[in-house]
Coordinates of C-alpha atoms in Angstrom, one line a residue:
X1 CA -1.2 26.7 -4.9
X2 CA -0.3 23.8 -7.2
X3 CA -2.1 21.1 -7.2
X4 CA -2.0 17.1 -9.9
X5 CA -5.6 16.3 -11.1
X6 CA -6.2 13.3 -13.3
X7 CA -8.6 14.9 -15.0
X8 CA -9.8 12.2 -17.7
X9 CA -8.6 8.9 -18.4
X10 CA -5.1 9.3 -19.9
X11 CA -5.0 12.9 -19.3
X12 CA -3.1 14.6 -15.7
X13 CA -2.8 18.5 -15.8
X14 CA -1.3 21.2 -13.0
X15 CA -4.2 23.3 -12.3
X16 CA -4.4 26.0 -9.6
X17 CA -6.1 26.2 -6.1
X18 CA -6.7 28.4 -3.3
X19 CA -4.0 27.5 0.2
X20 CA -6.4 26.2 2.8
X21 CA -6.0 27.4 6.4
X22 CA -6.0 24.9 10.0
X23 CA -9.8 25.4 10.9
X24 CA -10.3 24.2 14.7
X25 CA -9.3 21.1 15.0
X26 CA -7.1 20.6 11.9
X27 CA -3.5 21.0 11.1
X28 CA -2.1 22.7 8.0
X29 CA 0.0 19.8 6.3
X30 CA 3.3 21.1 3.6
X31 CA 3.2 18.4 1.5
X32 CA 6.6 17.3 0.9
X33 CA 6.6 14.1 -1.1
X34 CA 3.6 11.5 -2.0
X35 CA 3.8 8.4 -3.6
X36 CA 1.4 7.1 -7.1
X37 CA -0.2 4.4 -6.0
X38 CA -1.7 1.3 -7.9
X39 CA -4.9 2.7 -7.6
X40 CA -4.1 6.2 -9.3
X41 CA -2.5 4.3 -11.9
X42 CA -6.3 2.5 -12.9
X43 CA -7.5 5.9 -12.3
X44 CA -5.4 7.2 -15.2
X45 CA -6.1 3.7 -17.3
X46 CA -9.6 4.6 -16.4
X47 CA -10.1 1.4 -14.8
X48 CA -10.9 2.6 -11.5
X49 CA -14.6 2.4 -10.7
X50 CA -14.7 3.5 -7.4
X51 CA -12.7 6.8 -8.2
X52 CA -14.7 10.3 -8.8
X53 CA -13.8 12.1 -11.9
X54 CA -12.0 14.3 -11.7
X55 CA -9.7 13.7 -9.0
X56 CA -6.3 15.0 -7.6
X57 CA -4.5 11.7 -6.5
X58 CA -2.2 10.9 -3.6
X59 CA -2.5 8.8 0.0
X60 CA 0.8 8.5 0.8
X61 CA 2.2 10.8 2.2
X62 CA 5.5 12.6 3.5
X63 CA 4.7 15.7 4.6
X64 CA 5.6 18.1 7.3
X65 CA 3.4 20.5 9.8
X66 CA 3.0 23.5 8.6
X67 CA 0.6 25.2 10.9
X68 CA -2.6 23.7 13.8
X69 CA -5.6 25.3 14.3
X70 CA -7.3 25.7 17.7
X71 CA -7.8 22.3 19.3
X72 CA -5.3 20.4 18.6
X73 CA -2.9 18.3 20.9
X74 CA 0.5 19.7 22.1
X75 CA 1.9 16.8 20.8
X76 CA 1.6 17.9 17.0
X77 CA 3.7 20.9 16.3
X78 CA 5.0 22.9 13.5
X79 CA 8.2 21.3 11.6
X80 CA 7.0 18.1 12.6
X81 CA 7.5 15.1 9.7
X82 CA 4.1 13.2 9.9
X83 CA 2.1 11.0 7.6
X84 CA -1.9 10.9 7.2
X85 CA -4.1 7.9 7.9
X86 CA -6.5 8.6 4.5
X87 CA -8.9 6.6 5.0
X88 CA -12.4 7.7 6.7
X89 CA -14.9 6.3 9.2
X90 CA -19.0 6.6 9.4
X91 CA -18.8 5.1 12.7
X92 CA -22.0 3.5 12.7
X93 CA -22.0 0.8 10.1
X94 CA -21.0 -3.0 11.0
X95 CA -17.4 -2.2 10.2
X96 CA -16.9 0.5 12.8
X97 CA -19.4 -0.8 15.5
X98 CA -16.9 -3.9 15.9
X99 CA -14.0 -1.9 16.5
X100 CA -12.6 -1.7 12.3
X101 CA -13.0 1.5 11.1
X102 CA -10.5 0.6 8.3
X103 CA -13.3 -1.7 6.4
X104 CA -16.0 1.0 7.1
X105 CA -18.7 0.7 4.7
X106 CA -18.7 4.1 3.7
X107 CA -14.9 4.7 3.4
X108 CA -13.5 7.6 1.3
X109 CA -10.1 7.4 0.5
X110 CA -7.9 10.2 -0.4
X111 CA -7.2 10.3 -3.8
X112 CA -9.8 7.9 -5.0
X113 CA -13.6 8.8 -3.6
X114 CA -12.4 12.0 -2.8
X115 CA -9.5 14.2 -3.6
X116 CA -6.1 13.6 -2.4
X117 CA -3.0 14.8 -1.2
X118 CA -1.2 15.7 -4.8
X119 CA -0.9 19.5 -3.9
X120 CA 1.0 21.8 -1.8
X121 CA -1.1 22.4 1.2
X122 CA -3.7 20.4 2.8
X123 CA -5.8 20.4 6.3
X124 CA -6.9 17.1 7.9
X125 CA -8.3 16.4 11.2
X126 CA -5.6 16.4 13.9
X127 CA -6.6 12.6 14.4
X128 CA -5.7 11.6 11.1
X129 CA -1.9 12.4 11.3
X130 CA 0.8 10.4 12.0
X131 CA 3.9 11.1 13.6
X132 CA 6.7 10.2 11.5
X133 CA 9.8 9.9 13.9
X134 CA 13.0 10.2 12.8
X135 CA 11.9 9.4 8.9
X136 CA 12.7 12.1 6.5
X137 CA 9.6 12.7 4.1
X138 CA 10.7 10.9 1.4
X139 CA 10.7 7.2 3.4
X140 CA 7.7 8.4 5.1
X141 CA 6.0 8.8 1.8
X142 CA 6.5 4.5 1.7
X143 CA 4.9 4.3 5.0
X144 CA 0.9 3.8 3.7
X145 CA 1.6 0.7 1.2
X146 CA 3.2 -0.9 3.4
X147 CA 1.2 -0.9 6.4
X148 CA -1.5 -2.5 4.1
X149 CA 0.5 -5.5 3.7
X150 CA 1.2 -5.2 7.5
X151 CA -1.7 -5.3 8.1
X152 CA -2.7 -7.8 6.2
X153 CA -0.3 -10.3 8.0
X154 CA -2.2 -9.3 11.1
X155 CA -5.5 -10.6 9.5
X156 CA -4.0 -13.7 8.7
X157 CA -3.0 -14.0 12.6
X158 CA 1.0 -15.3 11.8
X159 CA 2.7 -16.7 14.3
X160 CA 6.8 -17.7 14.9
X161 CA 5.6 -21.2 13.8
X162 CA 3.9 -20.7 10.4
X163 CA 5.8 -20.7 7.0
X164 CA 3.9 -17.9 4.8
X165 CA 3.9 -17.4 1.0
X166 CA 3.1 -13.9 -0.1
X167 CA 2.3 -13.6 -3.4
X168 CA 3.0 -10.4 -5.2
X169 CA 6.1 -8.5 -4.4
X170 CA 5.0 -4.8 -4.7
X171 CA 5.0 -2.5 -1.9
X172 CA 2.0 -4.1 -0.4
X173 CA 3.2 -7.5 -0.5
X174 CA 7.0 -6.3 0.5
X175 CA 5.2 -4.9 3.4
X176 CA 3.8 -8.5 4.3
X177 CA 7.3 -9.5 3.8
X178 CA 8.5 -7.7 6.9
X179 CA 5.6 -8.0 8.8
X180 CA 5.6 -11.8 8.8
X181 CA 9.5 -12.3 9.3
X182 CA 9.3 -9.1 12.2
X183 CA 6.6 -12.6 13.2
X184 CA 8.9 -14.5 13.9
X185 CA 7.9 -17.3 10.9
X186 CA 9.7 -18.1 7.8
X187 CA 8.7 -16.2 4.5
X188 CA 8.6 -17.6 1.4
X189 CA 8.0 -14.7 -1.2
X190 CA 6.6 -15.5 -4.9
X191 CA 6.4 -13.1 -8.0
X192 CA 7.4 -13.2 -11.6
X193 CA 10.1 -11.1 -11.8
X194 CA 13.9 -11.8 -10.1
X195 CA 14.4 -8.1 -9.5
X196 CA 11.2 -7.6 -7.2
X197 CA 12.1 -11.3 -5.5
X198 CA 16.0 -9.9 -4.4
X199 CA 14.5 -7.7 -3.0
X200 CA 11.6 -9.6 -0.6
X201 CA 14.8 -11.6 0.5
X202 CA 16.8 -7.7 1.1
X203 CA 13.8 -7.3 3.4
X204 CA 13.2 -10.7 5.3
X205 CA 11.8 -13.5 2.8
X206 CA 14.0 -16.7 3.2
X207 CA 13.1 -18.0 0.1
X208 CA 12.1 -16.6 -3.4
X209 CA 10.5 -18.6 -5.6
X210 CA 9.7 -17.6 -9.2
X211 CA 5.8 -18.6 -9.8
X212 CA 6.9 -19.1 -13.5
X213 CA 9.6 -21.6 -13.1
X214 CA 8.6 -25.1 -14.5
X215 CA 9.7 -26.5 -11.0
X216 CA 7.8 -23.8 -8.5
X217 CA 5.2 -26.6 -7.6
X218 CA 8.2 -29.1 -6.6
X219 CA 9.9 -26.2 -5.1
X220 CA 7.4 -24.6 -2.7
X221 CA 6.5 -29.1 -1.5
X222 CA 10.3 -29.4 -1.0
X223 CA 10.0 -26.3 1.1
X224 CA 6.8 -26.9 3.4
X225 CA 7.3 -30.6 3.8
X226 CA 4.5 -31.2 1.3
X227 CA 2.2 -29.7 3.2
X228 CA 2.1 -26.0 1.9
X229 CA 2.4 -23.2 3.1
X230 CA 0.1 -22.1 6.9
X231 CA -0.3 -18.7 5.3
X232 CA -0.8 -17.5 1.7
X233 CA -1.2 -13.7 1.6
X234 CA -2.3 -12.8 -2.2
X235 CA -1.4 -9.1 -3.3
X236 CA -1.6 -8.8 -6.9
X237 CA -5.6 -9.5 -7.8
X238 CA -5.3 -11.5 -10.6
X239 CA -7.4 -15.1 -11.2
X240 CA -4.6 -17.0 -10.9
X241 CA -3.2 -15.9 -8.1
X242 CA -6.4 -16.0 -6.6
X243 CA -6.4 -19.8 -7.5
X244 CA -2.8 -20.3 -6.5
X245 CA -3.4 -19.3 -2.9
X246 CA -6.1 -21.5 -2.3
X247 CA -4.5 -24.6 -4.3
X248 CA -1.2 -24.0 -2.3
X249 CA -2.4 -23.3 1.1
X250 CA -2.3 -26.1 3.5
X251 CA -5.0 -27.9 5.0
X252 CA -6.7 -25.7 8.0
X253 CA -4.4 -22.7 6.0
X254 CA -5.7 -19.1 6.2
X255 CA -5.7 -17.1 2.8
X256 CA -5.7 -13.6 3.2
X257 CA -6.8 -11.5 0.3
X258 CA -5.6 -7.9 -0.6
X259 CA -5.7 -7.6 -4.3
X260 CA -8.9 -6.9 -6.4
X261 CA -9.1 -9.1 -9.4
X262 CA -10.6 -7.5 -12.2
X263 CA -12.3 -10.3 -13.7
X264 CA -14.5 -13.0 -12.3
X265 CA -12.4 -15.7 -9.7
X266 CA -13.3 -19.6 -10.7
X267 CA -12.5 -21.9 -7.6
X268 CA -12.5 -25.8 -7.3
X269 CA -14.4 -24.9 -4.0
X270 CA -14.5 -28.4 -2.9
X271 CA -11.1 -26.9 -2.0
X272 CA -12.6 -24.6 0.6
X273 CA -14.5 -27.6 2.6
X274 CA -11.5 -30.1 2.3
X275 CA -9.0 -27.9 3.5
X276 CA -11.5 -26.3 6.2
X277 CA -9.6 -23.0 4.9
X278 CA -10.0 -19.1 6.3
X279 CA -10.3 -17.1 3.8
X280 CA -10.4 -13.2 4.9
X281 CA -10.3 -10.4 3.3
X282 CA -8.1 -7.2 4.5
X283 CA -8.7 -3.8 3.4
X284 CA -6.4 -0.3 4.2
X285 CA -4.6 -0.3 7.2
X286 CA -5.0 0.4 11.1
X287 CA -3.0 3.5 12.9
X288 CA -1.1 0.5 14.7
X289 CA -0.1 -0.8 11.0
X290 CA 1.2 2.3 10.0
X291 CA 3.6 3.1 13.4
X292 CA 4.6 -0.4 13.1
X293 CA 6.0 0.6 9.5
X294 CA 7.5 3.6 10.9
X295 CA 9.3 1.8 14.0
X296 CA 10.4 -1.1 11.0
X297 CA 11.9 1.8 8.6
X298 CA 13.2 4.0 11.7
X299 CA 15.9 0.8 11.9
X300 CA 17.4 1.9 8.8
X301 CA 17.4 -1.8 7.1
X302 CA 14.5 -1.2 4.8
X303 CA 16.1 -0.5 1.1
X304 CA 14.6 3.3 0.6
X305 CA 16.1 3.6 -2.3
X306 CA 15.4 0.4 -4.3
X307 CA 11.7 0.8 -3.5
X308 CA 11.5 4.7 -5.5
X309 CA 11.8 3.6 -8.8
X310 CA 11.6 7.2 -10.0
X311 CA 11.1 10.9 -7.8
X312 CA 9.2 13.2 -10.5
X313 CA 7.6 16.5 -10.5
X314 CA 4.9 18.6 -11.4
X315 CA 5.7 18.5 -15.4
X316 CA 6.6 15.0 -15.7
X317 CA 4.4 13.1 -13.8
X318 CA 2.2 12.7 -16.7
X319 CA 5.4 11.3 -18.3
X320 CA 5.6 9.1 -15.5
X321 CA 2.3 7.6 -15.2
X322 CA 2.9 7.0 -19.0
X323 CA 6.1 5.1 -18.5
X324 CA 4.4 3.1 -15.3
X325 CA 1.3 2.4 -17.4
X326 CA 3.6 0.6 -20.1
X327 CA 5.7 -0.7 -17.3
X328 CA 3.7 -2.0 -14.8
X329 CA 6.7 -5.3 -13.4
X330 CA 9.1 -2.7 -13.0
X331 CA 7.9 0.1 -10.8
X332 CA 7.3 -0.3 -6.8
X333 CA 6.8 3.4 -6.3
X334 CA 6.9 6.7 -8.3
X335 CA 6.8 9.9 -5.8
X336 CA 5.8 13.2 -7.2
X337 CA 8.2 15.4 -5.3
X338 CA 6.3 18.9 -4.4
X339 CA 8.5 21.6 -4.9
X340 CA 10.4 23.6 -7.9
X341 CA 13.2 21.0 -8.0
X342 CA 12.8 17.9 -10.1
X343 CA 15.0 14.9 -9.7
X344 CA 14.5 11.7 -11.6
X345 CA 15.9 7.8 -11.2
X346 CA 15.3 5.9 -14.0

């Protein structure tokens, strides 16, 4: 069978492997569609430390059951549309022992520690797949990114009474979006590009605010009172987002942080004690986040087709992560499409 490797910084090939079979206890996944995410793209810069070289990509995932092995539930049948929860579990360290496998210590995630889902057959433990509903595997292939930004709003415990900025309007911070107006509070999305922010307000934000705009700091006080937002949710990873959350947030705020920042974070900490702030981190996603997502897209509001910035296949998705690398504002989500037909949206 076919399967994407990024086999050296800058370099993606189409190598050959053998079709696994369901063992006992696993189920034989066709993979269908699954999505490049941010982290295979510093993979292919070469900027991912935390990935093994090399590595076949992919954690989200549209895919549909092919075959199960002995063991597993009823529930999970053949032709089924499911997604995979890709993340693993010790389930001994601090992480697990307190009931949050997702932040285990020893996490593997597909694609990154260990290889992922780019391929036409894979077996997984029965009690990593996901039942997709009535989702086709296209918009399942959408459903992992965005339960991290669900989840994320969960970590910053949102309420129908807070106003929350979320900065970073990618999938991950879209998925905060919907989260936090599903919440009940009102959403004030921030990015530097227009196209991204029509779309957080598509998808629930009530304001959009352009964190370039001369007035953003005059804007964002005319919009909380002058008191800032309750919640910042950061999703890019960059210093001065980093910075912007904590300067923004309100006094007693909670910043929740989902983006990695490549370089070294300066605070004015006094900031920290003033405020009395929560900061907390958030990392992956919970198999509550991701059948939130699926009961969220199942509604048939969320803009599928706006968030696939391009469907590619086996031969051009070197192409693609070439064109994402030197585009990075423009692109919520290339999906390599697994199959002999190749359809692209430019």
């Amino acid at each position: 069978m076919k399967a994407l490797q990024i086999s050296a910084p800058g370099q993606v090939e189409v190598i050959e492997l053998s079709r696994p079979e369901a063992g006992n206890g696993e189920v034989l996944l066709r993979m269908e569609y699954v999505g490049f995410c941010g982290s295979d793209l510093n993979t292919y810069r070469g900027r991912n430390a935390m990935a093994k070289s090399p590595v076949i990509p992919g954690h989200e995932i549209g895919a549909v059951i092919e075959a199960v092995g002995p063991g597993v539930p009823d529930s999970l049948k053949p032709g089924m549309t499911v997604t995979v929860n890709p993340y693993t579990a010790c389930g001994n360290c601090p992480s697990c022992r307190r009931g949050r496998p997702n932040a285990c210590r020893s996490n593997q995630t597909l694609g990154v520690q260990r290889d992922g889902a780019m391929r036409e057959f894979m077996a997984v433990p029965w009690e990593k797949v996901i039942p997709a509903g009535g989702l086709s595997t296209r918009e399942t292939a959408l459903v992992e990114p965005m339960s991290v930004g669900f989840h994320a709003v969960s970590r910053g415990a949102v309420t129908d009474i807070d106003t929350v900025m979320v900065i970073g309007c990618g999938m991950v911070g879209l998925g905060a979006v919907v989260r936090a107006a599903l919440r009940g509070a009102t959403v004030i999305a921030a990015d530097i590009d227009d196209e991204k922010l029509l779309i957080a307000k598509q998808m629930g934000a009530k304001y959009a605010l352009n964190t370039m705009a001369p007035d953003f700091g005059e804007r964002l006080a005319e919009l909380t009172g002058g008191d800032g937002p309750d919640v910042v949710v950061e999703a890019v990873g960059s210093p001065a987002t980093y910075r912007l959350a904590v300067d923004s947030v309100a006094f007693t705020g909670r910043v929740v942080c989902i983006g990695y920042s490549k370089a070294d974070v300066t605070f004015e900490t006094r900031l920290f004690v003033q405020k009395e702030l929560d900061i907390r981190g958030s990392r992956n996603a919970e198999p509550s986040d991701f059948r939130a997502v699926i009961r969220y897209m199942e509604r048939g509001t969320c803009p599928t087709d706006a968030l696939i910035s391009r469907v590619t296949g086996w031969s051009e998705a070197a192409e693609s992560l070439h064109f994402w690398d030197g585009n990075p504002g423009k692109v919520f989500r290339i999906l390599l499409k697994i199959g002999s037909q190749t359809v692209k949206k430019s």
